[in-house]
Amino acid sequence: MKKHFKQTIQYNFSLLFLSFLFNLNCNLISNSNKGSDSDIFTTLLLANLTSSSPIISSIEPSEGIIGHRITISGSNFSSYQSSVRFNGVSAEILQASATILTVNVPQGATTGKITIQNSSGNSVTSENFFSVYKYTVTTLAGSAGNSGHIDATGSSARFSNPYGLITDSSANIYATGNSIRKITPLGVVTTFAGSATGINGTADGTGTAARFFGAQSATVDSSGNLYVADKFNHTIRKISTTGVVTTFAGTAGSFGSTDANGIAARFRNPHGVTIDSAGNLYVTDTDNHTIRKITSSGNVTTFAGMSGVSGSTDGLGSSARFSSPSAIVADSNGNLYTIDAVNKLIRKITSSGEVTSFAGNSNLDGNGLDGQGNKASFDLAYGMAIDSTGNLYIADTFNHKIRKVTPNGYVYTIAGSGSIGSVDGENYSASFREPVGIAVDSNGIIYVSDTQNQIIRKIIP
């Protein structure tokens, strides 16, 4: 009985609502030539009032931080009197139409589903969760604005232009430069290899007897050995777990592009280095504009690009073009991602050598725009890391920001206001000064070499 009564009420309400719309239409037609304010109101009401439930077709991106702009696409939205709630928290609507809603993630929002209500009071809730992240930036080691080479703990330590970063299986961090510094998770800094005073050189040796010259980045193999792109020596160096340094490929002081084995090969200012699951190294041979491959036995070949020829062409192997590639990482599927620095692009390279542009746009101003794929922009980014789920993290050096690129190519800023500074804080409230190196550990904690601030930063999601 109660159910029948409820259905009758709903039916009668629907008839009244349809009658209301019919009368509005009749009035609109009869008064079409009068041009009164009531006609305008009626037109707007009819255009925006829908008796259908809204439908969500996509939410881009599917994650973000407080204040980040989100675009919701679908149908049966309203251009006015809509509401959007993130896990129950109301969001400000920036733009609205029947098919698009643009909102900012509201203060106080947490991970959960998004609910949309249109002007008729009909609502829909997203099937999937929207992930809200808070990235907290702190200073792990060093003192902002104070350079030097002092082994110590936390703010008592000193760095001189730390460049690349890599983490090992024990969550220790290694920072490159004229020496390789080791930083424990608690911020204890020691010199692992290279000069204890930061003097450059070419010598192989153990620990502080070895010398480097502007080492830019490093990677670690399954046995814990480090491989370092020793940029100004034009070599790739290997450092054992006990700190024994040897030259793995290239010859110090001799630059070129020769493919060969070990020290007979030549590089020209290599910047990035990464390793795949088979133990092959991949190197961004920056001033040769190529990607080089080095097998575990030291055999060097050119994997993509053509030596001495810059450009931005997508293609297979030697038909592709780069312009001063910097950082490089490998994912679990055998794909490579590299920062094509001068082109302001993130390029993807398959295991067969097929090169495509993944994110960024050479034709956009490099002012750090967030967006999908080629709607995003970078400005001479030099550092990149990848986590276990395939997210890329970019040290967008001259935008003074840390960016995240999701596996589907959406780019957004997770930390950094874009203004030069050394402020610790959450998300956009933090500031950096030309960050170069970036690494992420197995727990998702991000580390950044804030190069011109002379410090190592820690970002906790």
CSV table of C-alpha atoms in Angstrom, one decimal:
chain,number,residue,atom,x,y,z
A,1,MET,CA,0.0,0.0,0.0
A,2,LYS,CA,2.8,2.4,1.0
A,3,LYS,CA,4.7,1.5,-2.1
A,4,HIS,CA,1.6,2.1,-4.3
A,5,PHE,CA,1.0,5.5,-2.6
A,6,LYS,CA,4.7,6.5,-3.2
A,7,GLN,CA,4.6,5.6,-6.8
A,8,THR,CA,1.3,7.6,-7.3
A,9,ILE,CA,2.9,10.7,-5.7
A,10,GLN,CA,6.0,10.3,-8.0
A,11,TYR,CA,3.7,9.9,-11.0
A,12,ASN,CA,1.6,13.0,-10.2
A,13,PHE,CA,4.7,15.0,-9.6
A,14,SER,CA,6.1,14.0,-13.0
A,15,LEU,CA,2.8,15.1,-14.6
A,16,LEU,CA,2.9,18.5,-12.9
A,17,PHE,CA,6.6,19.0,-13.8
A,18,LEU,CA,5.8,18.2,-17.5
A,19,SER,CA,2.8,20.5,-17.4
A,20,PHE,CA,5.0,23.3,-16.0
A,21,LEU,CA,7.5,22.9,-18.8
A,22,PHE,CA,4.6,22.8,-21.4
A,23,ASN,CA,3.2,26.1,-20.1
A,24,LEU,CA,6.6,27.7,-20.1
A,25,ASN,CA,7.0,26.7,-23.8
A,26,CYS,CA,3.6,28.1,-24.6
A,27,ASN,CA,4.4,31.4,-22.9
A,28,LEU,CA,7.8,31.5,-24.7
A,29,ILE,CA,6.1,31.1,-28.1
A,30,SER,CA,3.3,33.6,-27.5
A,31,ASN,CA,5.7,36.2,-26.1
A,32,SER,CA,8.5,35.6,-28.6
A,33,ASN,CA,8.3,39.1,-30.0
A,34,LYS,CA,8.0,41.0,-26.7
A,35,GLY,CA,11.6,40.7,-25.6
A,36,SER,CA,10.7,41.0,-21.9
A,37,ASP,CA,13.0,40.0,-19.0
A,38,SER,CA,10.6,37.2,-18.2
A,39,ASP,CA,11.1,35.8,-21.8
A,40,ILE,CA,14.9,35.8,-21.2
A,41,PHE,CA,14.5,34.0,-17.9
A,42,THR,CA,12.2,31.4,-19.5
A,43,THR,CA,14.6,30.8,-22.3
A,44,LEU,CA,17.5,30.3,-19.9
A,45,LEU,CA,15.4,28.0,-17.7
A,46,LEU,CA,14.3,25.8,-20.5
A,47,ALA,CA,17.9,25.7,-21.9
A,48,ASN,CA,19.3,24.5,-18.6
A,49,LEU,CA,16.6,22.5,-16.8
A,50,THR,CA,16.8,18.8,-17.5
A,51,SER,CA,14.7,16.1,-16.1
A,52,SER,CA,17.3,13.4,-16.9
A,53,SER,CA,20.0,12.2,-14.6
A,54,PRO,CA,23.6,13.4,-15.4
A,55,ILE,CA,26.0,10.9,-16.9
A,56,ILE,CA,29.7,11.0,-16.3
A,57,SER,CA,31.8,9.8,-19.3
A,58,SER,CA,35.3,10.8,-18.1
A,59,ILE,CA,37.2,12.7,-15.3
A,60,GLU,CA,40.5,14.1,-16.3
A,61,PRO,CA,42.8,13.6,-14.5
A,62,SER,CA,41.7,10.8,-12.2
A,63,GLU,CA,43.9,12.2,-9.4
A,64,GLY,CA,45.2,15.6,-8.2
A,65,ILE,CA,46.1,17.8,-5.3
A,66,ILE,CA,44.1,20.5,-3.6
A,67,GLY,CA,43.5,23.4,-5.9
A,68,HIS,CA,44.1,21.4,-9.1
A,69,ARG,CA,41.8,21.9,-12.0
A,70,ILE,CA,39.6,18.9,-13.1
A,71,THR,CA,37.5,18.5,-16.2
A,72,ILE,CA,34.4,16.3,-16.0
A,73,SER,CA,32.8,15.3,-19.3
A,74,GLY,CA,29.4,13.7,-19.8
A,75,SER,CA,25.8,14.7,-20.5
A,76,ASN,CA,22.7,16.1,-18.8
A,77,PHE,CA,24.8,18.6,-16.7
A,78,SER,CA,23.5,22.1,-16.2
A,79,SER,CA,25.2,25.4,-17.1
A,80,TYR,CA,23.9,26.8,-13.8
A,81,GLN,CA,22.7,25.6,-10.4
A,82,SER,CA,24.8,22.4,-10.7
A,83,SER,CA,26.8,21.1,-7.8
A,84,VAL,CA,30.0,19.0,-7.7
A,85,ARG,CA,31.1,17.2,-4.5
A,86,PHE,CA,34.4,15.4,-3.9
A,87,ASN,CA,33.7,12.7,-1.3
A,88,GLY,CA,31.1,15.0,0.1
A,89,VAL,CA,33.0,18.2,-0.1
A,90,SER,CA,31.5,20.9,-2.4
A,91,ALA,CA,33.8,22.3,-5.2
A,92,GLU,CA,33.7,25.6,-6.9
A,93,ILE,CA,32.5,25.3,-10.5
A,94,LEU,CA,34.7,27.3,-12.8
A,95,GLN,CA,32.9,26.6,-16.1
A,96,ALA,CA,29.7,24.7,-16.8
A,97,SER,CA,27.7,23.5,-19.8
A,98,ALA,CA,25.4,20.5,-20.5
A,99,THR,CA,28.4,18.3,-21.3
A,100,ILE,CA,31.5,19.8,-19.5
A,101,LEU,CA,32.1,20.8,-15.9
A,102,THR,CA,35.5,22.4,-14.8
A,103,VAL,CA,36.2,22.5,-11.1
A,104,ASN,CA,39.1,22.9,-8.7
A,105,VAL,CA,39.7,20.1,-6.1
A,106,PRO,CA,38.3,21.8,-3.0
A,107,GLN,CA,40.1,22.4,0.3
A,108,GLY,CA,39.3,19.5,2.6
A,109,ALA,CA,38.7,17.0,-0.2
A,110,THR,CA,39.9,13.4,0.4
A,111,THR,CA,40.1,10.4,-1.9
A,112,GLY,CA,36.6,9.2,-2.8
A,113,LYS,CA,33.9,9.4,-5.4
A,114,ILE,CA,32.7,12.5,-7.2
A,115,THR,CA,28.9,13.3,-7.1
A,116,ILE,CA,27.3,15.7,-9.6
A,117,GLN,CA,23.8,17.1,-9.2
A,118,ASN,CA,22.1,19.1,-12.0
A,119,SER,CA,19.5,21.9,-11.8
A,120,SER,CA,16.6,19.4,-11.7
A,121,GLY,CA,18.0,17.8,-8.6
A,122,ASN,CA,19.0,14.6,-10.3
A,123,SER,CA,22.5,13.3,-9.4
A,124,VAL,CA,25.1,10.7,-10.3
A,125,THR,CA,28.1,9.4,-8.5
A,126,SER,CA,31.3,8.3,-10.3
A,127,GLU,CA,32.1,4.6,-10.5
A,128,ASN,CA,35.7,5.1,-9.7
A,129,PHE,CA,37.5,6.9,-6.9
A,130,PHE,CA,39.2,10.2,-7.4
A,131,SER,CA,42.6,10.2,-5.6
A,132,VAL,CA,43.5,13.3,-3.7
A,133,TYR,CA,47.2,13.5,-2.9
A,134,LYS,CA,49.0,15.8,-0.5
A,135,TYR,CA,52.8,16.1,-1.1
A,136,THR,CA,54.7,17.4,1.8
A,137,VAL,CA,58.2,18.8,1.1
A,138,THR,CA,60.9,18.9,3.7
A,139,THR,CA,64.7,19.4,3.6
A,140,LEU,CA,66.5,16.2,4.3
A,141,ALA,CA,70.2,17.3,4.2
A,142,GLY,CA,72.2,20.5,3.5
A,143,SER,CA,71.5,24.1,4.3
A,144,ALA,CA,69.8,26.3,1.7
A,145,GLY,CA,72.2,28.8,0.1
A,146,ASN,CA,75.3,27.3,1.8
A,147,SER,CA,77.6,25.3,-0.5
A,148,GLY,CA,80.6,23.2,0.4
A,149,HIS,CA,81.6,19.6,0.9
A,150,ILE,CA,81.0,18.5,4.5
A,151,ASP,CA,80.0,15.0,5.6
A,152,ALA,CA,77.5,15.3,8.5
A,153,THR,CA,73.9,14.8,9.4
A,154,GLY,CA,71.0,16.9,8.1
A,155,SER,CA,71.4,20.6,7.9
A,156,SER,CA,75.1,20.3,9.1
A,157,ALA,CA,76.0,18.6,5.8
A,158,ARG,CA,77.1,20.7,2.8
A,159,PHE,CA,76.8,20.0,-1.0
A,160,SER,CA,78.2,21.8,-4.0
A,161,ASN,CA,75.7,21.6,-6.9
A,162,PRO,CA,74.3,18.1,-6.3
A,163,TYR,CA,73.0,16.7,-9.6
A,164,GLY,CA,71.5,13.3,-10.2
A,165,LEU,CA,69.9,11.1,-7.5
A,166,ILE,CA,69.2,7.4,-7.2
A,167,THR,CA,68.0,5.2,-4.4
A,168,ASP,CA,69.1,1.6,-3.5
A,169,SER,CA,67.1,-1.3,-2.1
A,170,SER,CA,67.8,-0.1,1.4
A,171,ALA,CA,66.4,3.4,0.7
A,172,ASN,CA,69.8,5.0,0.7
A,173,ILE,CA,70.2,7.9,-1.7
A,174,TYR,CA,73.2,8.7,-3.8
A,175,ALA,CA,73.8,12.2,-5.2
A,176,THR,CA,76.2,12.8,-8.1
A,177,GLY,CA,78.6,15.6,-8.9
A,178,ASN,CA,82.4,15.8,-8.6
A,179,SER,CA,81.9,13.1,-6.0
A,180,ILE,CA,79.3,10.6,-5.1
A,181,ARG,CA,77.6,11.3,-1.8
A,182,LYS,CA,75.6,8.7,0.1
A,183,ILE,CA,72.6,9.9,2.2
A,184,THR,CA,70.8,7.5,4.6
A,185,PRO,CA,67.0,7.8,5.1
A,186,LEU,CA,67.9,9.7,8.3
A,187,GLY,CA,69.9,12.3,6.5
A,188,VAL,CA,73.4,11.1,7.4
A,189,VAL,CA,75.7,12.2,4.6
A,190,THR,CA,79.1,10.6,3.7
A,191,THR,CA,81.3,10.6,0.6
A,192,PHE,CA,81.0,7.2,-1.0
A,193,ALA,CA,83.4,7.8,-4.0
A,194,GLY,CA,85.3,10.6,-5.4
A,195,SER,CA,87.2,13.5,-3.8
A,196,ALA,CA,86.3,14.3,-0.2
A,197,THR,CA,86.7,18.0,-1.1
A,198,GLY,CA,84.9,17.9,-4.5
A,199,ILE,CA,88.0,18.1,-6.7
A,200,ASN,CA,87.4,16.8,-10.2
A,201,GLY,CA,89.5,14.3,-12.2
A,202,THR,CA,89.5,11.1,-14.1
A,203,ALA,CA,91.2,8.5,-11.8
A,204,ASP,CA,89.7,5.1,-11.2
A,205,GLY,CA,90.2,3.8,-7.6
A,206,THR,CA,88.5,2.9,-4.4
A,207,GLY,CA,86.4,5.4,-2.5
A,208,THR,CA,87.9,8.9,-2.2
A,209,ALA,CA,90.9,7.9,-4.3
A,210,ALA,CA,88.6,8.0,-7.4
A,211,ARG,CA,87.8,11.1,-9.3
A,212,PHE,CA,84.7,12.3,-11.3
A,213,PHE,CA,84.0,15.4,-13.4
A,214,GLY,CA,80.5,16.6,-13.2
A,215,ALA,CA,78.8,13.3,-12.9
A,216,GLN,CA,75.1,13.9,-13.8
A,217,SER,CA,73.1,10.8,-13.0
A,218,ALA,CA,73.3,7.3,-11.8
A,219,THR,CA,71.4,4.0,-11.8
A,220,VAL,CA,71.7,0.8,-9.7
A,221,ASP,CA,71.7,-2.8,-10.8
A,222,SER,CA,70.2,-5.8,-9.1
A,223,SER,CA,73.4,-6.5,-7.2
A,224,GLY,CA,73.7,-2.9,-5.9
A,225,ASN,CA,76.4,-1.7,-8.2
A,226,LEU,CA,76.1,1.9,-9.4
A,227,TYR,CA,76.6,3.1,-12.9
A,228,VAL,CA,77.3,6.8,-13.4
A,229,ALA,CA,77.2,9.1,-16.4
A,230,ASP,CA,80.4,11.0,-15.8
A,231,LYS,CA,79.5,13.9,-18.1
A,232,PHE,CA,82.6,16.0,-18.6
A,233,ASN,CA,84.8,13.0,-18.7
A,234,HIS,CA,82.6,11.5,-21.5
A,235,THR,CA,82.5,8.1,-19.8
A,236,ILE,CA,80.3,5.7,-18.0
A,237,ARG,CA,81.7,4.6,-14.6
A,238,LYS,CA,80.9,1.6,-12.5
A,239,ILE,CA,81.0,1.7,-8.7
A,240,SER,CA,80.9,-1.6,-6.8
A,241,THR,CA,79.1,-1.9,-3.5
A,242,THR,CA,82.5,-1.5,-1.7
A,243,GLY,CA,83.2,1.8,-3.6
A,244,VAL,CA,85.6,0.5,-6.2
A,245,VAL,CA,85.4,2.8,-9.2
A,246,THR,CA,86.2,1.6,-12.8
A,247,THR,CA,85.6,3.0,-16.2
A,248,PHE,CA,83.0,0.8,-17.9
A,249,ALA,CA,82.7,2.5,-21.3
A,250,GLY,CA,84.3,5.4,-23.0
A,251,THR,CA,87.7,7.0,-22.4
A,252,ALA,CA,88.2,10.1,-20.2
A,253,GLY,CA,89.0,13.2,-22.2
A,254,SER,CA,88.1,11.6,-25.6
A,255,PHE,CA,84.7,12.5,-27.0
A,256,GLY,CA,83.0,11.2,-30.1
A,257,SER,CA,80.2,8.8,-31.2
A,258,THR,CA,82.0,5.6,-31.9
A,259,ASP,CA,80.1,2.3,-31.3
A,260,ALA,CA,82.5,-0.2,-29.8
A,261,ASN,CA,83.2,-2.3,-26.7
A,262,GLY,CA,84.2,-0.7,-23.4
A,263,ILE,CA,86.8,2.0,-23.4
A,264,ALA,CA,87.0,2.0,-27.3
A,265,ALA,CA,83.5,3.5,-27.4
A,266,ARG,CA,83.0,7.3,-27.4
A,267,PHE,CA,80.4,9.6,-25.9
A,268,ARG,CA,79.9,13.3,-25.9
A,269,ASN,CA,78.7,14.7,-22.5
A,270,PRO,CA,76.4,11.9,-21.5
A,271,HIS,CA,73.8,12.9,-19.0
A,272,GLY,CA,71.3,10.2,-18.2
A,273,VAL,CA,71.7,6.5,-17.5
A,274,THR,CA,69.2,3.7,-16.6
A,275,ILE,CA,69.1,-0.1,-16.6
A,276,ASP,CA,66.6,-2.6,-17.8
A,277,SER,CA,65.6,-5.9,-16.3
A,278,ALA,CA,68.1,-7.7,-18.5
A,279,GLY,CA,71.0,-5.6,-17.2
A,280,ASN,CA,71.4,-3.4,-20.3
A,281,LEU,CA,72.3,0.2,-19.7
A,282,TYR,CA,70.8,3.0,-21.8
A,283,VAL,CA,72.5,6.4,-21.9
A,284,THR,CA,71.4,9.8,-23.1
A,285,ASP,CA,74.4,10.9,-25.2
A,286,THR,CA,73.4,14.5,-24.8
A,287,ASP,CA,75.6,16.4,-27.2
A,288,ASN,CA,75.4,13.6,-29.8
A,289,HIS,CA,71.5,13.8,-29.6
A,290,THR,CA,71.3,10.0,-29.3
A,291,ILE,CA,70.3,7.2,-27.0
A,292,ARG,CA,73.0,4.6,-26.6
A,293,LYS,CA,72.7,1.0,-25.4
A,294,ILE,CA,75.4,-0.8,-23.4
A,295,THR,CA,75.2,-4.5,-22.8
A,296,SER,CA,76.3,-6.1,-19.6
A,297,SER,CA,79.6,-7.0,-21.3
A,298,GLY,CA,80.2,-3.4,-22.3
A,299,ASN,CA,79.3,-3.4,-25.9
A,300,VAL,CA,78.0,0.1,-27.0
A,301,THR,CA,75.6,0.7,-29.9
A,302,THR,CA,73.4,3.6,-30.9
A,303,PHE,CA,69.8,2.6,-30.1
A,304,ALA,CA,67.9,5.7,-31.3
A,305,GLY,CA,68.6,8.9,-33.0
A,306,MET,CA,71.5,9.9,-35.3
A,307,SER,CA,74.8,11.2,-34.0
A,308,GLY,CA,75.2,15.0,-34.6
A,309,VAL,CA,71.7,15.5,-36.0
A,310,SER,CA,69.2,17.2,-33.7
A,311,GLY,CA,65.4,17.4,-34.2
A,312,SER,CA,62.1,16.2,-32.8
A,313,THR,CA,61.0,13.5,-35.4
A,314,ASP,CA,59.2,10.4,-34.1
A,315,GLY,CA,60.4,7.2,-35.7
A,316,LEU,CA,62.2,3.9,-35.5
A,317,GLY,CA,65.8,3.8,-34.4
A,318,SER,CA,68.1,6.1,-36.4
A,319,SER,CA,65.2,7.8,-38.1
A,320,ALA,CA,64.1,9.4,-34.8
A,321,ARG,CA,65.6,12.7,-33.7
A,322,PHE,CA,66.3,14.3,-30.3
A,323,SER,CA,67.7,17.6,-29.2
A,324,SER,CA,70.0,17.3,-26.1
A,325,PRO,CA,68.2,14.4,-24.3
A,326,SER,CA,68.8,14.5,-20.5
A,327,ALA,CA,67.3,12.1,-18.1
A,328,ILE,CA,66.2,8.5,-18.9
A,329,VAL,CA,64.3,5.8,-17.1
A,330,ALA,CA,63.0,2.3,-17.9
A,331,ASP,CA,59.7,0.8,-17.0
A,332,SER,CA,58.8,-2.8,-16.1
A,333,ASN,CA,57.6,-3.5,-19.7
A,334,GLY,CA,60.9,-2.6,-21.3
A,335,ASN,CA,59.9,0.8,-22.5
A,336,LEU,CA,62.2,3.8,-22.0
A,337,TYR,CA,61.2,7.4,-21.2
A,338,THR,CA,63.6,10.2,-21.8
A,339,ILE,CA,63.4,14.0,-21.4
A,340,ASP,CA,64.1,15.6,-24.7
A,341,ALA,CA,65.3,18.8,-23.0
A,342,VAL,CA,65.6,21.4,-25.7
A,343,ASN,CA,62.5,20.1,-27.4
A,344,LYS,CA,60.6,20.3,-24.1
A,345,LEU,CA,59.2,16.8,-24.6
A,346,ILE,CA,58.9,13.5,-22.8
A,347,ARG,CA,59.7,10.8,-25.4
A,348,LYS,CA,58.7,7.1,-25.1
A,349,ILE,CA,60.9,4.5,-26.7
A,350,THR,CA,59.8,0.9,-27.0
A,351,SER,CA,62.0,-2.1,-26.7
A,352,SER,CA,62.2,-2.2,-30.5
A,353,GLY,CA,63.4,1.4,-30.7
A,354,GLU,CA,60.2,3.1,-31.8
A,355,VAL,CA,60.2,6.7,-30.6
A,356,THR,CA,57.0,8.7,-29.9
A,357,SER,CA,56.3,12.0,-28.1
A,358,PHE,CA,54.5,11.1,-24.9
A,359,ALA,CA,54.0,14.5,-23.2
A,360,GLY,CA,55.0,18.2,-23.6
A,361,ASN,CA,54.9,20.5,-26.6
A,362,SER,CA,57.8,22.2,-28.4
A,363,ASN,CA,55.5,24.9,-29.6
A,364,LEU,CA,54.2,26.0,-26.2
A,365,ASP,CA,55.9,28.4,-23.9
A,366,GLY,CA,57.8,26.4,-21.3
A,367,ASN,CA,55.8,27.8,-18.4
A,368,GLY,CA,54.8,24.6,-16.7
A,369,LEU,CA,51.3,24.1,-18.1
A,370,ASP,CA,49.5,21.1,-16.7
A,371,GLY,CA,47.4,19.0,-19.1
A,372,GLN,CA,47.0,15.8,-21.1
A,373,GLY,CA,49.9,14.9,-23.4
A,374,ASN,CA,50.8,17.8,-25.8
A,375,LYS,CA,48.7,20.3,-23.8
A,376,ALA,CA,51.4,20.2,-21.1
A,377,SER,CA,54.7,22.1,-21.1
A,378,PHE,CA,58.1,21.9,-19.6
A,379,ASP,CA,61.2,24.2,-19.5
A,380,LEU,CA,64.6,22.5,-19.8
A,381,ALA,CA,63.8,19.7,-17.4
A,382,TYR,CA,66.8,17.6,-16.4
A,383,GLY,CA,65.6,15.0,-13.9
A,384,MET,CA,63.2,12.0,-14.1
A,385,ALA,CA,62.3,9.0,-12.0
A,386,ILE,CA,59.7,6.3,-12.3
A,387,ASP,CA,57.7,4.5,-9.6
A,388,SER,CA,56.4,0.9,-9.4
A,389,THR,CA,53.1,1.7,-11.1
A,390,GLY,CA,54.6,3.6,-14.0
A,391,ASN,CA,54.2,7.2,-12.9
A,392,LEU,CA,56.9,9.5,-14.0
A,393,TYR,CA,58.3,12.3,-11.8
A,394,ILE,CA,60.0,15.2,-13.5
A,395,ALA,CA,62.4,17.8,-12.0
A,396,ASP,CA,61.2,20.7,-14.2
A,397,THR,CA,64.4,22.5,-13.6
A,398,PHE,CA,63.8,26.0,-14.9
A,399,ASN,CA,60.2,26.1,-13.9
A,400,HIS,CA,61.3,25.3,-10.3
A,401,LYS,CA,58.6,22.6,-10.0
A,402,ILE,CA,58.2,18.9,-9.5
A,403,ARG,CA,55.8,17.4,-12.0
A,404,LYS,CA,54.0,14.1,-12.2
A,405,VAL,CA,53.1,12.3,-15.4
A,406,THR,CA,50.6,9.5,-15.1
A,407,PRO,CA,50.8,6.3,-17.2
A,408,ASN,CA,48.2,7.8,-19.7
A,409,GLY,CA,50.3,10.9,-20.2
A,410,TYR,CA,48.5,13.4,-17.9
A,411,VAL,CA,51.0,16.0,-16.5
A,412,TYR,CA,50.4,18.0,-13.3
A,413,THR,CA,52.5,19.9,-10.7
A,414,ILE,CA,52.7,18.2,-7.4
A,415,ALA,CA,55.1,20.5,-5.6
A,416,GLY,CA,56.6,24.0,-6.2
A,417,SER,CA,55.0,27.4,-6.6
A,418,GLY,CA,57.2,28.2,-9.7
A,419,SER,CA,58.9,31.0,-7.8
A,420,ILE,CA,62.5,30.6,-6.7
A,421,GLY,CA,62.9,29.7,-3.0
A,422,SER,CA,63.6,27.0,-0.5
A,423,VAL,CA,60.4,27.0,1.5
A,424,ASP,CA,59.3,23.6,2.9
A,425,GLY,CA,55.5,23.0,2.8
A,426,GLU,CA,52.7,21.2,1.0
A,427,ASN,CA,52.2,21.1,-2.7
A,428,TYR,CA,52.2,24.6,-4.3
A,429,SER,CA,53.4,26.3,-1.0
A,430,ALA,CA,56.8,24.7,-1.3
A,431,SER,CA,59.5,26.3,-3.5
A,432,PHE,CA,62.7,25.1,-5.3
A,433,ARG,CA,65.6,26.6,-7.1
A,434,GLU,CA,66.5,24.8,-10.3
A,435,PRO,CA,66.0,21.2,-9.1
A,436,VAL,CA,68.0,18.7,-11.3
A,437,GLY,CA,68.0,15.2,-9.8
A,438,ILE,CA,65.0,13.2,-8.7
A,439,ALA,CA,64.5,9.7,-7.3
A,440,VAL,CA,61.6,7.7,-5.8
A,441,ASP,CA,62.0,4.8,-3.4
A,442,SER,CA,59.9,1.6,-3.1
A,443,ASN,CA,57.6,3.3,-0.6
A,444,GLY,CA,56.8,6.1,-3.0
A,445,ILE,CA,58.9,8.8,-1.2
A,446,ILE,CA,60.4,11.2,-3.6
A,447,TYR,CA,63.9,12.8,-3.2
A,448,VAL,CA,65.1,15.9,-5.1
A,449,SER,CA,68.5,17.4,-5.5
A,450,ASP,CA,67.6,21.1,-5.2
A,451,THR,CA,70.7,22.0,-7.0
A,452,GLN,CA,71.0,25.8,-6.8
A,453,ASN,CA,69.8,25.7,-3.2
A,454,GLN,CA,72.6,23.1,-2.4
A,455,ILE,CA,70.2,20.9,-0.5
A,456,ILE,CA,68.4,17.5,-0.8
A,457,ARG,CA,64.7,17.6,-0.4
A,458,LYS,CA,62.3,14.9,0.6
A,459,ILE,CA,58.7,14.7,-0.6
A,460,ILE,CA,56.2,12.5,1.2
A,461,PRO,CA,52.9,11.7,-0.6
